Amino acid sequence: MALGLLVGVVAGGSAQAQEAGGNLLLRKLVEKGVLSQKEADELLVESQREAEQQFTMWQAAPDLPSWVQKLSMKGDLRLRSDNISKNGDTGTANRMRWRYRLRYGVAATLNDEWMVGFRLASGGQDDAISTNQTLDDDGENDMLNIDQAYAKWTPNDSMTVIFGKMANTFSFDKAIIDGDYTPEGIAFNYERDLAENHSFGLGAAGWVIKEKEDATKDGYALVLQATLDSKLSSTISSHLGAGTYTFINTDASHTEDSKNAGNSAAGQYNPIIIDGALTYKESSVPIKLGASYITNPAVDQDDSGYLLGITFNEAKKPGAWELGYQYRRLEADSLWDNWTDSDFGAWGVGGTASDFKAGTDIKGHMVRGKYQINNAMQAVATAFLSESMNNKSDDATRIVVDVIFKF
């Protein structure tokens, strides 16, 4: 047993880790009287020899494809408490949930141009903008779904094309397209330096929304965005973006089920989205100002929205903190409600005062604090104070506390 444990320790790490792990294990066994010092010394020598043989066999395997050595794997686990309350109401309107999100992905670099990958995620199959899983049902097993499955082609340093079910490749704010949304289709991205300290980006995508038996009625979305990132000085940088999306076969697209609400029955969605940000890094606490303006020329009313925000510091290194605030105002038909932030909701959205739903037809505040505990752990607390604009009800308060583990 001791030899088997030692081989695992030695084969699984660097030379320094091998020696430290092996010596520690053997020292504990000697202290407990399981082994004599002589037996421990002999086991250490033998385990190192076996580990070296296993490593040599792995390297010399004739059928081992080169891409196996270029696999990358990463995942995250988020544990969450989620409390929703109706201001002034201490009865059944309040809801408290304990939730988790698990994601794990693998990507293989096949050669200099091609990569394929997939990611699995928790959550149900009926919500495209959330992979949360609520703790309930007396310990019943939960679902694990295909969250991403894609091929990526990078013919040069400037261009990337992605096929399949992919991460969202656009830089729209999460209030506009939720960060958990993984569209299906094809995406094109192009980046190049226009001049010193100025970088231009262009993104275009065709997303499949709904497949119908009649091919002429299949629903698609076309998405476009252009960006300009500039370094204005040694301490100030800026971001500018302009984008839009539109639908082909609108009826098919808008009949796709969604957990969100807010759109009117007659709404058409071709929003123009302008966003910008300015970052100042002179002091020890960087400051970022950001804003987005939205207008939907396809409708005559409830057609606009905007976001205003500020962020202090960056929670990236262990011990670092971050504090942010954003005001959001999204009129009912400013955006397609299916894609908006699933955490930003209100009572009365969708026409029913007793239902809490995310989507559009909402205005309110968001305050978020982050603390980087170590390289693999982060704590996040977010507070939303919001209300529906068209269907008046009591204000909603939502408090979300997360602990995120990355591995």
Tab-separated table of C-alpha atoms in Angstrom, residues 118-317:
chain	number	residue	atom	x	y	z
A	118	PHE	CA	-16.544	21.095	-25.088
A	119	ARG	CA	-17.883	22.118	-21.690
A	120	LEU	CA	-20.364	20.422	-19.377
A	121	ALA	CA	-22.548	22.419	-17.000
A	122	SER	CA	-25.191	21.944	-14.340
A	123	GLY	CA	-28.767	23.207	-14.575
A	124	GLY	CA	-31.803	22.148	-16.538
A	125	GLN	CA	-32.306	21.963	-20.281
A	126	ASP	CA	-35.104	24.537	-20.428
A	127	ASP	CA	-33.147	27.694	-19.572
A	128	ALA	CA	-30.595	29.086	-22.035
A	129	ILE	CA	-29.376	31.869	-19.732
A	130	SER	CA	-28.778	30.053	-16.454
A	131	THR	CA	-26.809	27.002	-15.367
A	132	ASN	CA	-27.826	27.322	-11.715
A	133	GLN	CA	-29.066	24.230	-9.916
A	134	THR	CA	-31.269	24.714	-6.854
A	135	LEU	CA	-30.774	22.427	-3.855
A	136	ASP	CA	-34.127	20.665	-3.410
A	137	ASP	CA	-35.997	17.404	-4.178
A	138	ASP	CA	-34.635	15.526	-1.165
A	139	GLY	CA	-31.221	14.761	-2.635
A	140	GLU	CA	-32.336	13.611	-6.095
A	141	ASN	CA	-29.520	13.496	-8.670
A	142	ASP	CA	-29.113	16.597	-10.827
A	143	MET	CA	-28.591	16.990	-14.555
A	144	LEU	CA	-25.313	17.626	-16.365
A	145	ASN	CA	-25.668	19.125	-19.835
A	146	ILE	CA	-23.558	19.997	-22.863
A	147	ASP	CA	-22.957	23.701	-22.393
A	148	GLN	CA	-20.420	24.109	-25.229
A	149	ALA	CA	-19.301	21.954	-28.169
A	150	TYR	CA	-17.277	23.802	-30.787
A	151	ALA	CA	-14.470	23.878	-33.316
A	152	LYS	CA	-12.279	26.976	-33.578
A	153	TRP	CA	-10.276	27.931	-36.673
A	154	THR	CA	-7.522	30.540	-36.352
A	155	PRO	CA	-5.896	30.939	-39.794
A	156	ASN	CA	-3.795	33.914	-38.628
A	157	ASP	CA	-3.201	36.137	-35.614
A	158	SER	CA	-6.070	38.474	-36.532
A	159	MET	CA	-8.967	36.180	-37.457
A	160	THR	CA	-10.960	33.512	-35.619
A	161	VAL	CA	-13.970	31.504	-36.769
A	162	ILE	CA	-15.956	29.336	-34.323
A	163	PHE	CA	-18.541	26.690	-35.242
A	164	GLY	CA	-21.016	24.891	-32.974
A	165	LYS	CA	-22.309	25.716	-29.483
A	166	MET	CA	-19.942	28.326	-28.139
A	167	ALA	CA	-19.285	31.011	-25.587
A	168	ASN	CA	-20.713	34.418	-26.440
A	169	THR	CA	-17.967	36.168	-28.440
A	170	PHE	CA	-19.338	39.724	-28.078
A	171	SER	CA	-18.454	42.294	-25.411
A	172	PHE	CA	-21.988	43.557	-24.736
A	173	ASP	CA	-22.741	44.137	-21.059
A	174	LYS	CA	-24.224	41.171	-19.194
A	175	ALA	CA	-27.436	43.184	-18.771
A	176	ILE	CA	-27.848	42.971	-22.567
A	177	ILE	CA	-26.730	39.354	-23.139
A	178	ASP	CA	-26.418	37.148	-20.053
A	179	GLY	CA	-22.955	35.737	-19.388
A	180	ASP	CA	-24.314	32.167	-19.201
A	181	TYR	CA	-25.815	32.302	-22.702
A	182	THR	CA	-23.957	29.911	-25.057
A	183	PRO	CA	-25.311	30.510	-28.592
A	184	GLU	CA	-25.371	27.925	-31.363
A	185	GLY	CA	-24.188	28.661	-34.897
A	186	ILE	CA	-21.105	30.355	-36.329
A	187	ALA	CA	-19.111	33.385	-35.173
A	188	PHE	CA	-16.385	35.428	-36.864
A	189	ASN	CA	-13.936	37.720	-35.063
A	190	TYR	CA	-11.275	39.995	-36.528
A	191	GLU	CA	-8.780	42.173	-34.661
A	192	ARG	CA	-5.951	44.374	-35.855
A	193	ASP	CA	-3.930	47.385	-34.725
A	194	LEU	CA	-4.971	50.557	-36.555
A	195	ALA	CA	-2.076	52.541	-35.153
A	196	GLU	CA	0.115	52.561	-32.091
A	197	ASN	CA	-2.057	52.137	-28.983
A	198	HIS	CA	-5.274	51.660	-30.995
A	199	SER	CA	-6.861	48.262	-31.677
A	200	PHE	CA	-9.918	47.658	-33.890
A	201	GLY	CA	-12.216	44.673	-33.539
A	202	LEU	CA	-15.071	43.354	-35.663
A	203	GLY	CA	-17.418	40.548	-34.683
A	204	ALA	CA	-20.219	38.909	-36.648
A	205	ALA	CA	-22.313	35.848	-35.871
A	206	GLY	CA	-25.232	33.835	-37.176
A	207	TRP	CA	-27.070	32.087	-34.344
A	208	VAL	CA	-29.715	29.392	-34.722
A	209	ILE	CA	-32.757	30.294	-32.612
A	210	LYS	CA	-35.396	27.723	-33.554
A	211	GLU	CA	-35.619	24.904	-36.089
A	212	LYS	CA	-39.042	24.279	-37.672
A	213	GLU	CA	-40.312	21.419	-39.819
A	214	ASP	CA	-40.692	23.915	-42.663
A	215	ALA	CA	-37.150	25.071	-43.477
A	216	THR	CA	-38.421	28.449	-44.715
A	217	LYS	CA	-39.576	29.262	-41.174
A	218	ASP	CA	-36.405	28.425	-39.252
A	219	GLY	CA	-35.471	31.215	-36.839
A	220	TYR	CA	-32.019	32.827	-36.927
A	221	ALA	CA	-30.319	35.846	-35.376
A	222	LEU	CA	-27.609	37.956	-36.991
A	223	VAL	CA	-25.336	39.802	-34.536
A	224	LEU	CA	-22.733	42.499	-35.329
A	225	GLN	CA	-20.343	44.558	-33.224
A	226	ALA	CA	-17.375	46.849	-33.921
A	227	THR	CA	-14.981	47.947	-31.157
A	228	LEU	CA	-12.080	50.340	-30.696
A	229	ASP	CA	-9.738	49.931	-27.732
A	230	SER	CA	-7.195	52.668	-27.136
A	231	LYS	CA	-4.416	53.468	-24.716
A	232	LEU	CA	-4.730	57.239	-24.381
A	233	SER	CA	-1.822	57.667	-21.982
A	234	SER	CA	0.251	55.676	-19.534
A	235	THR	CA	-2.656	55.801	-17.068
A	236	ILE	CA	-5.848	56.099	-19.153
A	237	SER	CA	-7.394	53.601	-21.585
A	238	SER	CA	-10.736	53.619	-23.375
A	239	HIS	CA	-13.201	51.265	-25.038
A	240	LEU	CA	-15.841	52.132	-27.635
A	241	GLY	CA	-18.327	49.735	-29.184
A	242	ALA	CA	-21.290	49.786	-31.538
A	243	GLY	CA	-23.456	46.776	-32.284
A	244	THR	CA	-26.841	45.433	-33.227
A	245	TYR	CA	-28.776	42.223	-33.768
A	246	THR	CA	-31.722	41.302	-35.926
A	247	PHE	CA	-33.854	38.228	-36.573
A	248	ILE	CA	-34.705	36.212	-39.674
A	249	ASN	CA	-38.201	34.678	-39.567
A	250	THR	CA	-39.172	36.816	-36.599
A	251	ASP	CA	-42.231	34.790	-35.622
A	252	ALA	CA	-40.238	31.572	-35.301
A	253	SER	CA	-37.547	33.315	-33.275
A	254	HIS	CA	-39.880	34.954	-30.816
A	255	THR	CA	-41.889	31.840	-30.063
A	256	GLU	CA	-38.860	30.230	-28.420
A	257	ASP	CA	-39.609	29.696	-24.727
A	258	SER	CA	-37.761	31.805	-22.178
A	259	LYS	CA	-37.671	32.172	-18.417
A	260	ASN	CA	-37.516	35.960	-18.913
A	261	ALA	CA	-40.363	38.340	-19.738
A	262	GLY	CA	-41.113	41.990	-20.488
A	263	ASN	CA	-41.495	42.183	-24.289
A	264	SER	CA	-44.839	43.195	-25.768
A	265	ALA	CA	-46.648	40.799	-28.093
A	266	ALA	CA	-46.109	43.047	-31.122
A	267	GLY	CA	-42.452	43.835	-30.475
A	268	GLN	CA	-39.756	43.624	-33.171
A	269	TYR	CA	-36.130	43.609	-32.074
A	270	ASN	CA	-33.325	45.306	-34.020
A	271	PRO	CA	-31.650	47.304	-31.233
A	272	ILE	CA	-28.723	49.630	-31.787
A	273	ILE	CA	-26.289	49.314	-28.869
A	274	ILE	CA	-23.581	51.921	-28.199
A	275	ASP	CA	-21.202	51.376	-25.299
A	276	GLY	CA	-18.079	52.970	-23.916
A	277	ALA	CA	-15.691	52.739	-20.978
A	278	LEU	CA	-12.839	54.789	-19.547
A	279	THR	CA	-10.256	53.262	-17.172
A	280	TYR	CA	-7.887	55.269	-14.984
A	281	LYS	CA	-4.943	53.427	-13.364
A	282	GLU	CA	-2.788	56.172	-11.917
A	283	SER	CA	-3.481	55.381	-8.272
A	284	SER	CA	-3.315	52.104	-6.372
A	285	VAL	CA	-7.088	51.797	-6.891
A	286	PRO	CA	-7.991	51.713	-10.617
A	287	ILE	CA	-11.323	53.341	-11.533
A	288	LYS	CA	-13.482	52.345	-14.507
A	289	LEU	CA	-16.477	54.301	-15.811
A	290	GLY	CA	-18.829	52.547	-18.234
A	291	ALA	CA	-22.067	53.287	-20.065
A	292	SER	CA	-24.323	51.724	-22.708
A	293	TYR	CA	-27.171	53.284	-24.677
A	294	ILE	CA	-29.832	51.196	-26.416
A	295	THR	CA	-32.523	52.164	-28.884
A	296	ASN	CA	-34.793	49.882	-30.913
A	297	PRO	CA	-35.978	51.665	-34.100
A	298	ALA	CA	-38.342	48.787	-34.942
A	299	VAL	CA	-40.968	49.939	-32.411
A	300	ASP	CA	-42.601	53.275	-31.544
A	301	GLN	CA	-42.714	53.108	-27.750
A	302	ASP	CA	-40.888	51.498	-24.807
A	303	ASP	CA	-37.943	51.327	-27.205
A	304	SER	CA	-34.877	52.538	-25.306
A	305	GLY	CA	-32.604	51.792	-22.394
A	306	TYR	CA	-29.305	52.675	-20.812
A	307	LEU	CA	-26.707	51.441	-18.317
A	308	LEU	CA	-24.429	53.609	-16.170
A	309	GLY	CA	-21.720	52.151	-13.982
A	310	ILE	CA	-18.515	52.651	-12.026
A	311	THR	CA	-16.009	50.093	-10.721
A	312	PHE	CA	-13.220	50.576	-8.173
A	313	ASN	CA	-10.152	48.314	-8.106
A	314	GLU	CA	-9.804	44.763	-9.523
A	315	ALA	CA	-10.230	41.497	-7.604
A	316	LYS	CA	-7.594	39.493	-9.470
A	317	LYS	CA	-4.697	38.866	-7.091
